[in-house]
Tab-separated table of C-alpha atoms in Angstrom:
chain	number	residue	atom	x	y	z
K	1	UNK	CA	-2.902	-11.254	2.202
K	2	UNK	CA	-1.827	-14.482	1.774
K	3	UNK	CA	0.480	-15.902	4.774
K	4	UNK	CA	3.840	-17.500	3.551
K	5	UNK	CA	6.240	-17.623	5.642
K	6	UNK	CA	6.551	-17.290	9.396
K	7	UNK	CA	8.932	-13.969	8.155
K	8	UNK	CA	6.928	-13.090	4.692
K	9	UNK	CA	3.373	-12.770	3.200
K	10	UNK	CA	2.224	-11.672	0.180
K	11	UNK	CA	-0.046	-9.303	-1.365
K	12	UNK	CA	-1.567	-8.942	-4.510
K	13	UNK	CA	0.190	-6.198	-6.322
K	14	UNK	CA	-2.967	-4.926	-8.710
K	15	UNK	CA	-5.528	-5.093	-5.895
K	16	UNK	CA	-2.660	-2.355	-3.211
K	17	UNK	CA	-2.928	-0.162	-7.035
K	18	UNK	CA	-6.356	0.126	-7.689
K	19	UNK	CA	-6.418	1.464	-4.041
K	20	UNK	CA	-4.062	2.950	-5.130
K	21	UNK	CA	-5.816	4.822	-7.594
K	22	UNK	CA	-9.057	4.770	-5.297
K	23	UNK	CA	-7.139	6.649	-2.343
K	24	UNK	CA	-5.953	8.992	-5.210
K	25	UNK	CA	-8.669	9.679	-6.968
K	26	UNK	CA	-10.342	10.417	-2.935
K	27	UNK	CA	-7.833	12.759	-1.998
K	28	UNK	CA	-8.306	14.945	-5.540
K	29	UNK	CA	-12.174	15.147	-4.676
K	30	UNK	CA	-11.277	16.615	-1.179
K	31	UNK	CA	-8.736	18.973	-1.936
K	32	UNK	CA	-11.368	20.363	-5.119
K	33	UNK	CA	-14.443	20.409	-2.601
K	34	UNK	CA	-12.421	22.061	-0.416
K	35	UNK	CA	-11.436	24.691	-2.882
K	36	UNK	CA	-8.633	23.799	-3.973
K	37	UNK	CA	-7.662	23.885	-8.112
K	38	UNK	CA	-5.232	20.492	-7.902
K	39	UNK	CA	-6.936	19.690	-11.650
K	40	UNK	CA	-4.680	22.601	-13.046
K	41	UNK	CA	-0.995	22.415	-10.615
K	42	UNK	CA	-0.823	18.550	-9.667
K	43	UNK	CA	2.495	16.928	-11.665
K	44	UNK	CA	2.620	14.055	-9.441
K	45	UNK	CA	1.967	11.836	-6.279
K	46	UNK	CA	4.588	9.956	-5.101
K	47	UNK	CA	4.453	6.408	-2.589
K	48	UNK	CA	6.848	5.024	-0.356
K	49	UNK	CA	7.155	2.194	1.504
K	50	UNK	CA	9.460	1.001	4.553
K	51	UNK	CA	11.909	-1.070	1.893
K	52	UNK	CA	9.805	-4.355	2.745
K	53	UNK	CA	8.350	-4.458	-0.173
K	54	UNK	CA	9.480	-6.074	-3.504
K	55	UNK	CA	7.966	-7.154	-6.521
K	56	UNK	CA	8.325	-8.244	-10.373
K	57	UNK	CA	7.136	-6.394	-12.942
K	58	UNK	CA	7.372	-7.043	-17.150
K	59	UNK	CA	9.395	-4.533	-18.966
K	60	UNK	CA	6.716	-5.014	-22.154
K	61	UNK	CA	3.560	-5.958	-19.944
K	62	UNK	CA	3.940	-3.116	-17.215
K	63	UNK	CA	2.345	-6.332	-15.083
K	64	UNK	CA	3.665	-8.339	-12.217
K	65	UNK	CA	5.475	-11.215	-12.845
K	66	UNK	CA	4.853	-12.030	-8.935
K	67	UNK	CA	2.948	-11.699	-5.834
K	68	UNK	CA	4.019	-8.574	-3.498
K	69	UNK	CA	5.902	-9.914	-1.039
K	70	UNK	CA	6.045	-8.147	2.613
K	71	UNK	CA	9.118	-8.885	5.349
K	72	UNK	CA	7.140	-9.498	8.904
K	73	UNK	CA	9.135	-7.555	11.241
K	74	UNK	CA	9.126	-8.850	14.326
K	75	UNK	CA	10.331	-5.732	15.976
K	76	UNK	CA	7.311	-3.360	15.941
K	77	UNK	CA	6.566	-1.333	18.872
K	78	UNK	CA	3.623	-1.111	20.601
K	79	UNK	CA	3.331	2.502	19.188
K	80	UNK	CA	3.755	0.856	15.791
K	81	UNK	CA	0.524	-1.679	16.798
K	82	UNK	CA	-1.655	0.765	18.217
K	83	UNK	CA	-1.173	3.078	15.438
K	84	UNK	CA	-2.372	-0.156	12.658
K	85	UNK	CA	-5.242	-1.688	14.670
K	86	UNK	CA	-6.342	2.549	14.808
K	87	UNK	CA	-6.227	2.656	10.946
K	88	UNK	CA	-7.802	-0.612	10.193
K	89	UNK	CA	-10.867	0.137	11.660
K	90	UNK	CA	-11.189	4.280	10.560
K	91	UNK	CA	-10.895	1.883	6.923
K	92	UNK	CA	-13.452	-0.823	7.765
K	93	UNK	CA	-15.369	1.544	9.315
K	94	UNK	CA	-16.121	3.797	6.187
């Protein structure tokens, strides 16, 4: 994460894509291990964000032209902050 200004930060979009790919592979592996036949019926996986993230992609290369820009949300609730800390702790423990 690159802390650019008081109201936004930037991320490496390729790092986000690689993280999503690993997460998707882990989810498929876990589902398969749990006895689900995901290979036969899996058509797509959707992802979403909080509509606070922007990145420009090249139509010709498919590569990002900018870092991902994320608007900081200063009005996050205490519950959101606690969930973020818990998620970060669980992720670092893996």
